[in-house]
Short mmCIF file of N, CA and C in Angstrom, two decimals:
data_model
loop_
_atom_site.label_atom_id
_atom_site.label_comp_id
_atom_site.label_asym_id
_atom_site.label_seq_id
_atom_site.Cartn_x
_atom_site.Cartn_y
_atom_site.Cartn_z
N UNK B 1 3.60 18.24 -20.17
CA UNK B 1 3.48 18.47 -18.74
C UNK B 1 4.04 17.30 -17.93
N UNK B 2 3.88 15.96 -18.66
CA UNK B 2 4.21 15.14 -17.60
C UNK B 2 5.87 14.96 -17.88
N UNK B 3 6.66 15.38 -18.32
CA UNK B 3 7.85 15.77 -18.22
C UNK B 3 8.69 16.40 -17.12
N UNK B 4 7.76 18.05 -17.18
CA UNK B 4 7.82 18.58 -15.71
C UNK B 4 7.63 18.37 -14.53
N UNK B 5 6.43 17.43 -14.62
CA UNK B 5 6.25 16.59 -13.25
C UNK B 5 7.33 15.45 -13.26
N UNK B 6 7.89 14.71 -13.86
CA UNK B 6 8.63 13.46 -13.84
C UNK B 6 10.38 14.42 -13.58
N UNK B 7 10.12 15.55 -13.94
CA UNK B 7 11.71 15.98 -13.42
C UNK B 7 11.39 16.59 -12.15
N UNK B 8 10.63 17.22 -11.35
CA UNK B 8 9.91 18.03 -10.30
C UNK B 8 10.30 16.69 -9.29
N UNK B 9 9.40 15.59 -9.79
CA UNK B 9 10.16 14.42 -8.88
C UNK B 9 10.96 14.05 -8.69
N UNK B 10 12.16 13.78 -9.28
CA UNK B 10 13.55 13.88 -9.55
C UNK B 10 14.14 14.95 -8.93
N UNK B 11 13.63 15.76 -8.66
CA UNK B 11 14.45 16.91 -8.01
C UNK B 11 14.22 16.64 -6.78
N UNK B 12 12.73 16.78 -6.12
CA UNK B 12 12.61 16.11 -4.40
C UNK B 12 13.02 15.01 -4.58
N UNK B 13 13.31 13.91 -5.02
CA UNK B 13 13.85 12.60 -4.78
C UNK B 13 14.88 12.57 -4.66
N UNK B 14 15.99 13.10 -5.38
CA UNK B 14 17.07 13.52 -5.35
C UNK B 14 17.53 14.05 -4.19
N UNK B 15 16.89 14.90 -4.42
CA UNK B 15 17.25 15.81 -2.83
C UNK B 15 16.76 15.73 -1.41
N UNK B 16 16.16 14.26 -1.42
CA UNK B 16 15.83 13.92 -0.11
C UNK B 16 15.31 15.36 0.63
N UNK B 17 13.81 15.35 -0.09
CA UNK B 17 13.11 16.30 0.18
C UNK B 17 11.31 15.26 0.25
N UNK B 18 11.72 14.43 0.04
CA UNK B 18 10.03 13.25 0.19
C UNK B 18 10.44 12.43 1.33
N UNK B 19 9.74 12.80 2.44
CA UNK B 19 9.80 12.57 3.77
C UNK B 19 9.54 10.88 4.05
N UNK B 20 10.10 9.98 2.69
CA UNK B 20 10.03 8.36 3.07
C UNK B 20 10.16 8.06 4.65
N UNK B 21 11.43 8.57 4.84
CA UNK B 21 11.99 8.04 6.15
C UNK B 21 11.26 8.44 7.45
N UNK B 22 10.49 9.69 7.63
CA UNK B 22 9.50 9.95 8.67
C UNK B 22 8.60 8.88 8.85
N UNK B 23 7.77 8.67 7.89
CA UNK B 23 7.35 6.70 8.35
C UNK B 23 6.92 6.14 9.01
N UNK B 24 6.11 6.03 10.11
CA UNK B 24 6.10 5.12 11.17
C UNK B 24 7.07 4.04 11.25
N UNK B 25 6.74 3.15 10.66
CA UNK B 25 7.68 1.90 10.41
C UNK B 25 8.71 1.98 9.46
N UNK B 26 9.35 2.93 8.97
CA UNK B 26 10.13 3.04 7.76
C UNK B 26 11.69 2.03 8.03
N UNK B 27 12.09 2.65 9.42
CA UNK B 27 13.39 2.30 9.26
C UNK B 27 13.16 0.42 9.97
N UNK B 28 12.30 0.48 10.38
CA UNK B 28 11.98 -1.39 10.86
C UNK B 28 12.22 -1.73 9.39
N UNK B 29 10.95 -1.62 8.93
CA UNK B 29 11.13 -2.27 7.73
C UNK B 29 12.35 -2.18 6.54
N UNK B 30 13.11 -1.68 6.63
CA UNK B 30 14.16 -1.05 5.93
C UNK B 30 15.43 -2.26 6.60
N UNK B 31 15.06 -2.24 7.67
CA UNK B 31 16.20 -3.39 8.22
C UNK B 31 15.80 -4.81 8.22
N UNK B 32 14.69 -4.87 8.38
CA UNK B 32 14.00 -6.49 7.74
C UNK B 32 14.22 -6.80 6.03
N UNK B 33 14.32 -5.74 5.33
CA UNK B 33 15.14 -5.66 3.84
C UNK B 33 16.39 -6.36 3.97
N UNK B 34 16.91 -5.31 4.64
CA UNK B 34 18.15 -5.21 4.40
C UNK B 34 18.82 -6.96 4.96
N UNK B 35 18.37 -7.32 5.86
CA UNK B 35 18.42 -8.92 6.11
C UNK B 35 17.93 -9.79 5.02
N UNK B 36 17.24 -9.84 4.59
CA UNK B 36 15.93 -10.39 3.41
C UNK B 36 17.08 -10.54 2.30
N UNK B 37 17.52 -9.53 2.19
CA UNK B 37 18.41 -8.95 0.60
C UNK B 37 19.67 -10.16 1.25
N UNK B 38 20.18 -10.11 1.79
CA UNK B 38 21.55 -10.89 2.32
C UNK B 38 21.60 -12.13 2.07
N UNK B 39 20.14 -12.47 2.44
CA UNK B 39 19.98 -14.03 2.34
C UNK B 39 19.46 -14.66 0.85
N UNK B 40 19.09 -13.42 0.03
CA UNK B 40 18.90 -13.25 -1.52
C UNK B 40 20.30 -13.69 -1.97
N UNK B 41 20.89 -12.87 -1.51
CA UNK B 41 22.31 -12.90 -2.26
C UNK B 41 23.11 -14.09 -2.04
N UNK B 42 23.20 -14.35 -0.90
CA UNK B 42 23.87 -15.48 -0.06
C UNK B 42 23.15 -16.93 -0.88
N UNK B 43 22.28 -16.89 -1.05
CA UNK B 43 21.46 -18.20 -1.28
C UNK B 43 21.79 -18.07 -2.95
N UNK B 44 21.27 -16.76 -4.12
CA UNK B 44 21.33 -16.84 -5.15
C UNK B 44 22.50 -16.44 -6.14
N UNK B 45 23.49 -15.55 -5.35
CA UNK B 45 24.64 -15.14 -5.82
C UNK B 45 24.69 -13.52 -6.07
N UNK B 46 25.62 -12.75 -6.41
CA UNK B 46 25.40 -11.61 -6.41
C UNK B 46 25.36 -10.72 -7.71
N UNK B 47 25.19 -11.66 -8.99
CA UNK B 47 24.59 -11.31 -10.18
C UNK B 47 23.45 -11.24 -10.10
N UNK B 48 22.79 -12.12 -9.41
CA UNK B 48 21.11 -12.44 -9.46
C UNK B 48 20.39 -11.16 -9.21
N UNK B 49 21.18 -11.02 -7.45
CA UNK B 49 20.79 -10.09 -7.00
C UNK B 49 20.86 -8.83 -6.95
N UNK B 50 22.03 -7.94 -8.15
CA UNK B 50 21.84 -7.28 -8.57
C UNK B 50 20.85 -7.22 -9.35
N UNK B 51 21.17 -7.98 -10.07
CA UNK B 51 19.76 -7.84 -11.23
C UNK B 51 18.52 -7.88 -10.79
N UNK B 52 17.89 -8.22 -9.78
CA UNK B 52 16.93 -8.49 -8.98
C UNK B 52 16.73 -6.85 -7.96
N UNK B 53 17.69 -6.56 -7.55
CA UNK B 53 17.63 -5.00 -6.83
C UNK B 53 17.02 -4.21 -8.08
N UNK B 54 18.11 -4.40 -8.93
CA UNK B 54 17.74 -3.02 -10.15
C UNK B 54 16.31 -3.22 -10.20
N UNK B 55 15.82 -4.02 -10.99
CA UNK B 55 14.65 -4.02 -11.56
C UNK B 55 13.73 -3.26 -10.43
N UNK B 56 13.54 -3.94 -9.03
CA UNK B 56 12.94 -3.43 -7.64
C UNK B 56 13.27 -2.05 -7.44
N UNK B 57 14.33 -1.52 -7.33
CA UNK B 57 14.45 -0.30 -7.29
C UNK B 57 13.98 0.53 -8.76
N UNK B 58 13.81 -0.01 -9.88
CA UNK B 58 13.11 0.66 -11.24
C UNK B 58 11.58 0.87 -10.37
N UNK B 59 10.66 -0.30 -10.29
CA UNK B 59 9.28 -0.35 -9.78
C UNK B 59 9.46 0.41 -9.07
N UNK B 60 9.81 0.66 -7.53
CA UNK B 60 10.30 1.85 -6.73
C UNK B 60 9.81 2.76 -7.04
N UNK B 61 11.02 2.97 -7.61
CA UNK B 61 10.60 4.79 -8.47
C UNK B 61 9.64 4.78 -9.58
N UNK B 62 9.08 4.13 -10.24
CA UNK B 62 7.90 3.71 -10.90
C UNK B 62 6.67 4.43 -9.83
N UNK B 63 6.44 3.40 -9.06
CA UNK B 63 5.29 3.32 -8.23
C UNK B 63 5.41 5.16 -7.10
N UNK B 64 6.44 5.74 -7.01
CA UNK B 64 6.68 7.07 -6.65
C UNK B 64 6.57 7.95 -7.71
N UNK B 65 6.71 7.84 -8.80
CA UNK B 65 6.17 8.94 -10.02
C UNK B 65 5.25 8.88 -10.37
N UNK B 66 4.50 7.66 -10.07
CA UNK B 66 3.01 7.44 -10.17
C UNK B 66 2.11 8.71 -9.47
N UNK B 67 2.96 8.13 -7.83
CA UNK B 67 2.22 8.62 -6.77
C UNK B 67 2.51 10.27 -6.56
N UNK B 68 3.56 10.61 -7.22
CA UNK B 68 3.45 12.08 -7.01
C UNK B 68 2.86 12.76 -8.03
N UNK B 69 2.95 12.08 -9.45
CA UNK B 69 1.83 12.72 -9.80
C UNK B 69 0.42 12.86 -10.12
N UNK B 70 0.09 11.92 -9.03
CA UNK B 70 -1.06 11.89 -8.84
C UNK B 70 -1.67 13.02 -7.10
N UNK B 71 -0.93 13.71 -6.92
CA UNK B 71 -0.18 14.05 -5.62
C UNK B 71 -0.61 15.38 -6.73
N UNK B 72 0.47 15.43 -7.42
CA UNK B 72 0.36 16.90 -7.87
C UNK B 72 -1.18 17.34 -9.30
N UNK B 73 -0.98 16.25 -9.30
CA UNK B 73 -2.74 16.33 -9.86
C UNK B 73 -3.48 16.85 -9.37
N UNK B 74 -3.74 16.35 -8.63
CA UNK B 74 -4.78 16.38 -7.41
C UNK B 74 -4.57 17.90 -6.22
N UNK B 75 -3.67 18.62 -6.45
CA UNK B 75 -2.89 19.54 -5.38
C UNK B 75 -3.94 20.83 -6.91
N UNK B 76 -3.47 20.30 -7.77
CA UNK B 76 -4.33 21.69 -8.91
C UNK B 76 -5.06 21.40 -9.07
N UNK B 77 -6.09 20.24 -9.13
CA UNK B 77 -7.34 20.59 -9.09
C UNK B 77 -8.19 21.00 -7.73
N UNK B 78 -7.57 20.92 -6.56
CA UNK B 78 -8.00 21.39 -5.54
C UNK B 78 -7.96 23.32 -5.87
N UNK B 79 -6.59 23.83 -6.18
CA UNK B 79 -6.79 24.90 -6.31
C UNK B 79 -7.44 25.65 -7.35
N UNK B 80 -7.53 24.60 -8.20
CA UNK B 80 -8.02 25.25 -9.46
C UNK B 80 -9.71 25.32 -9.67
#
């Protein structure tokens, strides 16, 4: 089962169908990144900071497959 859920996520994630960007603060904070990251790179080089994105963007989506399926857990035992 947790297969189906880990591709189910992959499919709304993919398809920019998980409403991140609605947000209150999404796109502030998204541009305080996006400055943050510059001065990552600028200061550590841009091997680092690839390597430093990847991993962050792994946790990312880590911490979102967590949360959806705990999302969709929780969605069947309500109905169930």
């Amino acid at each position: 089962m947790l297969d189906y859920i880990h591709e189910l996520y992959l499919l709304e994630s993919e398809s920019n169908r998980l409403p991140f960007r609605e947000e209150g603060d999404y796109r502030a904070v998204s541009l305080e990144l996006d400055r943050c990251c510059t001065q990552i790179q600028t200061a550590m080089g841009g091997a680092f900071f690839e390597a430093y994105y990847d991993l962050l963007a792994q946790q990312r989506d880590l911490e979102g497959l967590a949360c959806f399926r705990h999302g969709f857990r929780l969605a069947a035992r309500l109905l169930g």
